[in-house]
PDB file of C-alpha atoms and ligand atoms in Angstrom:
ATOM      1  CA  MET A  24       0.000   0.000   0.000  1.00  0.00           C
ATOM      2  CA  ARG A  25       1.287   3.460  -0.792  1.00  0.00           C
ATOM      3  CA  ILE A  26      -0.108   6.986  -0.712  1.00  0.00           C
ATOM      4  CA  ARG A  27       0.934   9.546  -3.293  1.00  0.00           C
ATOM      5  CA  ARG A  28      -0.236  12.752  -4.960  1.00  0.00           C
ATOM      6  CA  MET A  29      -3.212  12.343  -7.283  1.00  0.00           C
ATOM      7  CA  ARG A  30      -2.535  12.760 -11.010  1.00  0.00           C
ATOM      8  CA  PRO A  31      -4.990  13.534 -13.841  1.00  0.00           C
ATOM      9  CA  GLU A  32      -4.633   9.948 -15.120  1.00  0.00           C
ATOM     10  CA  ASP A  33      -6.024   8.689 -11.775  1.00  0.00           C
ATOM     11  CA  LEU A  34      -9.377  10.398 -12.424  1.00  0.00           C
ATOM     12  CA  PRO A  35     -11.256   7.432 -13.975  1.00  0.00           C
ATOM     13  CA  ALA A  36     -10.523   5.271 -10.914  1.00  0.00           C
ATOM     14  CA  VAL A  37     -11.054   8.151  -8.482  1.00  0.00           C
ATOM     15  CA  MET A  38     -14.402   9.062 -10.052  1.00  0.00           C
ATOM     16  CA  GLU A  39     -15.544   5.449  -9.993  1.00  0.00           C
ATOM     17  CA  ILE A  40     -14.768   5.200  -6.272  1.00  0.00           C
ATOM     18  CA  GLU A  41     -16.622   8.470  -5.635  1.00  0.00           C
ATOM     19  CA  ALA A  42     -19.652   7.293  -7.613  1.00  0.00           C
ATOM     20  CA  LEU A  43     -19.742   4.116  -5.510  1.00  0.00           C
ATOM     21  CA  SER A  44     -19.293   6.054  -2.260  1.00  0.00           C
ATOM     22  CA  LEU A  45     -21.000   9.448  -2.250  1.00  0.00           C
ATOM     23  CA  PRO A  46     -24.505  10.627  -3.244  1.00  0.00           C
ATOM     24  CA  THR A  47     -23.275  13.710  -5.173  1.00  0.00           C
ATOM     25  CA  PRO A  48     -19.939  12.864  -6.820  1.00  0.00           C
ATOM     26  CA  TRP A  49     -17.926  15.655  -8.438  1.00  0.00           C
ATOM     27  CA  SER A  50     -17.945  16.014 -12.221  1.00  0.00           C
ATOM     28  CA  GLU A  51     -14.758  15.478 -14.199  1.00  0.00           C
ATOM     29  CA  ASP A  52     -14.544  19.262 -14.760  1.00  0.00           C
ATOM     30  CA  VAL A  53     -14.612  19.927 -11.029  1.00  0.00           C
ATOM     31  CA  TRP A  54     -11.946  17.285 -10.420  1.00  0.00           C
ATOM     32  CA  ARG A  55      -9.700  18.736 -13.112  1.00  0.00           C
ATOM     33  CA  GLN A  56     -10.103  22.281 -11.739  1.00  0.00           C
ATOM     34  CA  GLU A  57      -9.329  21.072  -8.238  1.00  0.00           C
ATOM     35  CA  LEU A  58      -6.232  19.161  -9.368  1.00  0.00           C
ATOM     36  CA  ALA A  59      -4.971  22.250 -11.201  1.00  0.00           C
ATOM     37  CA  SER A  60      -5.507  24.497  -8.168  1.00  0.00           C
ATOM     38  CA  PRO A  61      -2.447  25.394  -6.087  1.00  0.00           C
ATOM     39  CA  PHE A  62      -4.643  25.442  -2.960  1.00  0.00           C
ATOM     40  CA  GLY A  63      -5.785  21.834  -3.044  1.00  0.00           C
ATOM     41  CA  LEU A  64      -4.067  18.749  -1.667  1.00  0.00           C
ATOM     42  CA  TYR A  65      -5.164  15.542  -3.389  1.00  0.00           C
ATOM     43  CA  LEU A  66      -3.801  12.130  -2.464  1.00  0.00           C
ATOM     44  CA  VAL A  67      -4.612   8.589  -3.606  1.00  0.00           C
ATOM     45  CA  LEU A  68      -3.981   5.288  -1.880  1.00  0.00           C
ATOM     46  CA  GLU A  69      -2.788   2.488  -4.163  1.00  0.00           C
ATOM     47  CA  GLU A  70      -2.842  -1.222  -3.417  1.00  0.00           C
ATOM     48  CA  GLY A  71      -1.423  -3.652  -5.943  1.00  0.00           C
ATOM     49  CA  GLY A  72      -1.065  -0.806  -8.453  1.00  0.00           C
ATOM     50  CA  ARG A  73      -4.777   0.114  -8.263  1.00  0.00           C
ATOM     51  CA  VAL A  74      -6.263   3.220  -6.718  1.00  0.00           C
ATOM     52  CA  ARG A  75      -8.375   2.167  -3.731  1.00  0.00           C
ATOM     53  CA  GLY A  76      -9.154   5.507  -2.090  1.00  0.00           C
ATOM     54  CA  GLN A  77      -8.606   9.236  -2.128  1.00  0.00           C
ATOM     55  CA  ILE A  78      -8.653  12.366  -0.030  1.00  0.00           C
ATOM     56  CA  GLY A  79      -8.951  16.025  -0.954  1.00  0.00           C
ATOM     57  CA  ALA A  80      -8.247  18.930   1.360  1.00  0.00           C
ATOM     58  CA  ARG A  81      -7.609  22.648   1.368  1.00  0.00           C
ATOM     59  CA  ARG A  82      -5.424  24.481   3.801  1.00  0.00           C
ATOM     60  CA  ALA A  83      -6.210  27.833   5.430  1.00  0.00           C
ATOM     61  CA  ALA A  84      -3.492  28.959   7.862  1.00  0.00           C
ATOM     62  CA  ASP A  85      -3.097  26.121  10.375  1.00  0.00           C
ATOM     63  CA  GLU A  86      -6.442  24.489   9.529  1.00  0.00           C
ATOM     64  CA  LEU A  87      -7.007  21.686   7.049  1.00  0.00           C
ATOM     65  CA  HIS A  88     -10.488  21.468   5.539  1.00  0.00           C
ATOM     66  CA  VAL A  89     -11.190  17.987   4.171  1.00  0.00           C
ATOM     67  CA  THR A  90     -13.381  18.363   1.083  1.00  0.00           C
ATOM     68  CA  THR A  91     -13.626  14.753  -0.044  1.00  0.00           C
ATOM     69  CA  LEU A  92     -12.684  11.321   1.280  1.00  0.00           C
ATOM     70  CA  ALA A  93     -13.673   7.910  -0.043  1.00  0.00           C
ATOM     71  CA  VAL A  94     -12.394   4.330   0.015  1.00  0.00           C
ATOM     72  CA  HIS A  95     -13.566   1.711  -2.494  1.00  0.00           C
ATOM     73  CA  PRO A  96     -16.392  -0.326  -0.904  1.00  0.00           C
ATOM     74  CA  GLU A  97     -14.385  -3.551  -1.342  1.00  0.00           C
ATOM     75  CA  SER A  98     -11.416  -2.066   0.514  1.00  0.00           C
ATOM     76  CA  ARG A  99     -13.047  -0.570   3.603  1.00  0.00           C
ATOM     77  CA  ARG A 100     -12.178  -1.403   7.221  1.00  0.00           C
ATOM     78  CA  ARG A 101      -8.511  -1.988   6.380  1.00  0.00           C
ATOM     79  CA  GLY A 102      -7.267   1.291   7.829  1.00  0.00           C
ATOM     80  CA  TYR A 103      -7.088   3.035   4.444  1.00  0.00           C
ATOM     81  CA  GLY A 104      -9.360   5.940   5.373  1.00  0.00           C
ATOM     82  CA  ARG A 105      -7.321   6.555   8.514  1.00  0.00           C
ATOM     83  CA  ALA A 106      -4.074   6.318   6.535  1.00  0.00           C
ATOM     84  CA  LEU A 107      -5.313   8.857   3.962  1.00  0.00           C
ATOM     85  CA  LEU A 108      -6.308  11.344   6.653  1.00  0.00           C
ATOM     86  CA  GLU A 109      -2.998  10.926   8.473  1.00  0.00           C
ATOM     87  CA  ALA A 110      -1.090  11.375   5.215  1.00  0.00           C
ATOM     88  CA  ALA A 111      -2.928  14.629   4.404  1.00  0.00           C
ATOM     89  CA  VAL A 112      -2.118  16.040   7.854  1.00  0.00           C
ATOM     90  CA  THR A 113       1.517  14.968   7.602  1.00  0.00           C
ATOM     91  CA  GLU A 114       1.914  16.358   4.087  1.00  0.00           C
ATOM     92  CA  GLU A 115       0.757  19.827   5.176  1.00  0.00           C
ATOM     93  CA  HIS A 116       3.179  20.796   7.922  1.00  0.00           C
ATOM     94  CA  GLY A 117       1.983  22.814  10.894  1.00  0.00           C
ATOM     95  CA  ILE A 118      -1.682  21.797  10.853  1.00  0.00           C
ATOM     96  CA  ARG A 119      -3.343  22.319  14.254  1.00  0.00           C
ATOM     97  CA  ARG A 120      -6.955  21.548  13.369  1.00  0.00           C
ATOM     98  CA  VAL A 121      -8.806  19.404  10.835  1.00  0.00           C
ATOM     99  CA  LEU A 122     -12.361  20.362   9.834  1.00  0.00           C
ATOM    100  CA  LEU A 123     -14.946  18.670   7.656  1.00  0.00           C
ATOM    101  CA  GLU A 124     -18.660  18.428   6.989  1.00  0.00           C
ATOM    102  CA  VAL A 125     -20.575  15.167   7.123  1.00  0.00           C
ATOM    103  CA  ARG A 126     -24.175  14.226   6.466  1.00  0.00           C
ATOM    104  CA  PRO A 127     -26.007  13.389   9.724  1.00  0.00           C
ATOM    105  CA  SER A 128     -27.424  10.333   7.899  1.00  0.00           C
ATOM    106  CA  ASN A 129     -23.920   9.010   7.107  1.00  0.00           C
ATOM    107  CA  ALA A 130     -23.543   6.782  10.155  1.00  0.00           C
ATOM    108  CA  PRO A 131     -20.434   4.893   8.930  1.00  0.00           C
ATOM    109  CA  ALA A 132     -18.530   8.134   8.258  1.00  0.00           C
ATOM    110  CA  ARG A 133     -19.598   9.610  11.604  1.00  0.00           C
ATOM    111  CA  ALA A 134     -18.376   6.462  13.370  1.00  0.00           C
ATOM    112  CA  PHE A 135     -15.113   6.652  11.430  1.00  0.00           C
ATOM    113  CA  TYR A 136     -14.494  10.299  12.374  1.00  0.00           C
ATOM    114  CA  ALA A 137     -15.438   9.647  15.997  1.00  0.00           C
ATOM    115  CA  ALA A 138     -12.958   6.744  16.083  1.00  0.00           C
ATOM    116  CA  LEU A 139     -10.245   9.147  14.923  1.00  0.00           C
ATOM    117  CA  GLY A 140     -11.042  11.629  17.676  1.00  0.00           C
ATOM    118  CA  PHE A 141     -13.196  14.176  15.812  1.00  0.00           C
ATOM    119  CA  ARG A 142     -15.871  16.047  17.774  1.00  0.00           C
ATOM    120  CA  GLU A 143     -19.129  17.494  16.475  1.00  0.00           C
ATOM    121  CA  THR A 144     -18.620  21.248  16.711  1.00  0.00           C
ATOM    122  CA  GLY A 145     -21.309  22.779  14.561  1.00  0.00           C
ATOM    123  CA  HIS A 146     -24.255  22.493  12.264  1.00  0.00           C
ATOM    124  CA  ARG A 147     -24.574  23.963   8.761  1.00  0.00           C
ATOM    125  CA  PRO A 148     -28.242  24.233   7.726  1.00  0.00           C
ATOM    126  CA  ARG A 149     -29.037  22.876   4.239  1.00  0.00           C
ATOM    127  CA  TYR A 150     -25.345  22.541   3.410  1.00  0.00           C
ATOM    128  CA  TYR A 151     -26.050  19.691   0.990  1.00  0.00           C
ATOM    129  CA  GLY A 152     -29.259  21.218  -0.327  1.00  0.00           C
ATOM    130  CA  ASP A 153     -31.285  18.159   0.632  1.00  0.00           C
ATOM    131  CA  GLU A 154     -29.691  17.755   4.085  1.00  0.00           C
ATOM    132  CA  ASP A 155     -27.919  19.751   6.810  1.00  0.00           C
ATOM    133  CA  ALA A 156     -24.259  19.120   7.585  1.00  0.00           C
ATOM    134  CA  LEU A 157     -22.570  18.384  10.856  1.00  0.00           C
ATOM    135  CA  LEU A 158     -19.252  20.164  11.241  1.00  0.00           C
ATOM    136  CA  MET A 159     -16.618  17.899  12.761  1.00  0.00           C
ATOM    137  CA  THR A 160     -13.319  19.077  14.206  1.00  0.00           C
ATOM    138  CA  LEU A 161     -10.118  17.368  15.249  1.00  0.00           C
ATOM    139  CA  ASP A 162      -7.671  19.415  17.324  1.00  0.00           C
ATOM    140  CA  LEU A 163      -4.117  18.217  16.926  1.00  0.00           C
ATOM    141  CA  PRO A 164      -1.351  18.404  19.486  1.00  0.00           C
ATOM    142  CA  GLY A 165       1.327  21.093  19.063  1.00  0.00           C
ATOM    143  CA  ASP A 166       3.742  18.825  17.205  1.00  0.00           C
ATOM    144  CA  ALA A 167       3.129  19.723  13.540  1.00  0.00           C
ATOM    145  CA  ALA A 168       3.900  16.242  12.220  1.00  0.00           C
ATOM    146  CA  ALA A 169       1.750  14.391  14.733  1.00  0.00           C
ATOM    147  CA  PRO A 170      -0.958  12.121  13.277  1.00  0.00           C
ATOM    148  CA  PRO A 171      -4.606  12.587  14.251  1.00  0.00           C
ATOM    149  CA  ALA A 172      -5.455  11.666  17.818  1.00  0.00           C
ATOM    150  CA  GLY A 173      -6.637   8.102  18.144  1.00  0.00           C
ATOM    151  CA  ALA A 174      -4.476   7.016  15.222  1.00  0.00           C
TER     152      ALA A 174
HETATM  153  C1  COA B 230     -15.681   6.792   5.801  1.00  0.00           C
HETATM  154  C2  COA B 230     -14.674   5.907   5.027  1.00  0.00           C
HETATM  155  C3  COA B 230     -13.757   6.821   4.219  1.00  0.00           C
HETATM  156  C4  COA B 230     -13.838   5.127   6.075  1.00  0.00           C
HETATM  157  O1  COA B 230     -12.810   4.441   5.356  1.00  0.00           O
HETATM  158  P1  COA B 230     -12.212   3.030   5.861  1.00  0.00           P
HETATM  159  O2  COA B 230     -10.957   2.812   5.116  1.00  0.00           O
HETATM  160  O3  COA B 230     -13.246   1.975   5.795  1.00  0.00           O
HETATM  161  O4  COA B 230     -11.915   3.356   7.412  1.00  0.00           O
HETATM  162  P2  COA B 230     -10.774   2.668   8.325  1.00  0.00           P
HETATM  163  O5  COA B 230     -10.616   1.246   7.969  1.00  0.00           O
HETATM  164  O6  COA B 230      -9.562   3.532   8.295  1.00  0.00           O
HETATM  165  O7  COA B 230     -11.507   2.787   9.757  1.00  0.00           O
HETATM  166  C5  COA B 230     -10.859   3.289  10.911  1.00  0.00           C
HETATM  167  C6  COA B 230     -11.815   3.121  12.088  1.00  0.00           C
HETATM  168  O8  COA B 230     -12.991   3.936  11.882  1.00  0.00           O
HETATM  169  C7  COA B 230     -14.137   3.223  12.406  1.00  0.00           C
HETATM  170  N1  COA B 230     -15.041   2.860  11.293  1.00  0.00           N
HETATM  171  C8  COA B 230     -14.761   2.891   9.972  1.00  0.00           C
HETATM  172  N2  COA B 230     -15.842   2.525   9.242  1.00  0.00           N
HETATM  173  C9  COA B 230     -16.802   2.232  10.144  1.00  0.00           C
HETATM  174  C10 COA B 230     -18.146   1.771  10.018  1.00  0.00           C
HETATM  175  N3  COA B 230     -18.704   1.513   8.804  1.00  0.00           N
HETATM  176  N4  COA B 230     -18.865   1.576  11.150  1.00  0.00           N
HETATM  177  C11 COA B 230     -18.336   1.820  12.369  1.00  0.00           C
HETATM  178  N5  COA B 230     -17.047   2.252  12.556  1.00  0.00           N
HETATM  179  C12 COA B 230     -16.302   2.458  11.452  1.00  0.00           C
HETATM  180  C13 COA B 230     -13.599   1.955  13.067  1.00  0.00           C
HETATM  181  O9  COA B 230     -13.276   2.278  14.418  1.00  0.00           O
HETATM  182  C14 COA B 230     -12.336   1.715  12.260  1.00  0.00           C
HETATM  183  O10 COA B 230     -11.381   0.924  12.957  1.00  0.00           O
HETATM  184  P3  COA B 230     -11.554  -0.717  12.955  1.00  0.00           P
HETATM  185  O11 COA B 230     -11.830  -1.141  11.542  1.00  0.00           O
HETATM  186  O12 COA B 230     -10.225  -1.164  13.474  1.00  0.00           O
HETATM  187  O13 COA B 230     -12.705  -0.978  13.874  1.00  0.00           O
HETATM  188  C15 COA B 230     -15.409   4.871   4.128  1.00  0.00           C
HETATM  189  O14 COA B 230     -16.383   4.206   4.882  1.00  0.00           O
HETATM  190  C16 COA B 230     -16.077   5.481   2.903  1.00  0.00           C
HETATM  191  O15 COA B 230     -15.450   5.657   1.852  1.00  0.00           O
HETATM  192  N6  COA B 230     -17.385   5.792   3.027  1.00  0.00           N
HETATM  193  C17 COA B 230     -18.146   6.334   1.881  1.00  0.00           C
HETATM  194  C18 COA B 230     -17.722   7.753   1.570  1.00  0.00           C
HETATM  195  C19 COA B 230     -17.932   8.696   2.740  1.00  0.00           C
HETATM  196  O16 COA B 230     -18.911   8.618   3.441  1.00  0.00           O
HETATM  197  N7  COA B 230     -16.953   9.601   2.924  1.00  0.00           N
HETATM  198  C20 COA B 230     -16.987  10.598   3.972  1.00  0.00           C
HETATM  199  C21 COA B 230     -17.840  11.716   3.555  1.00  0.00           C
HETATM  200  S1  COA B 230     -17.846  13.014   4.823  1.00  0.00           S
END
């Protein structure tokens, strides 16, 4: 298993995983714009030469905002989601807080974030159009390279 920067040629596999994982996957145009942006961090996890999961995040000062995270349904519960989140935090030095939105109805993702030490810190009405979002926050210890608590 290895984690590396996402490349445009990864998009077919990445978009397939998203389509299998999330109710409103990004279009190819959005993915290409995000990959071209200097503000985005996009990583993929490969196993046996195949992409099995991905994470996207944007940094603002010492906060990392996770914008997308998905692991192929056949590859879940192997620690890949945790590894992707840890890799994003490690890649961006000096991160003190990780933030993300999650659907209240997404029980597996909420359990995953809780297992990693995230707390529910807010509520964004109609964030998804059809559903509110819960804002989840993970405060990291002072050491910039430290992995998420609970890892
Ligand atoms: C959320 C997601 C990324 C987790 O990825 P994963 O690789 O399966 O997670 P990990 O194996 O790293 O899980 C780490 C821990 O989180 C918890 N966890 C993960 N999935 C869980 C589930 N379905 N139910 C309960 N706890 C869960 C467990 O404590 C797990 O440790 P364990 O397997 O040793 O018990 C994955 O389920 C997914 O892609 N879901 C669909 C997309 C999605 O909802 N993304 C998030 C949008 S905000």
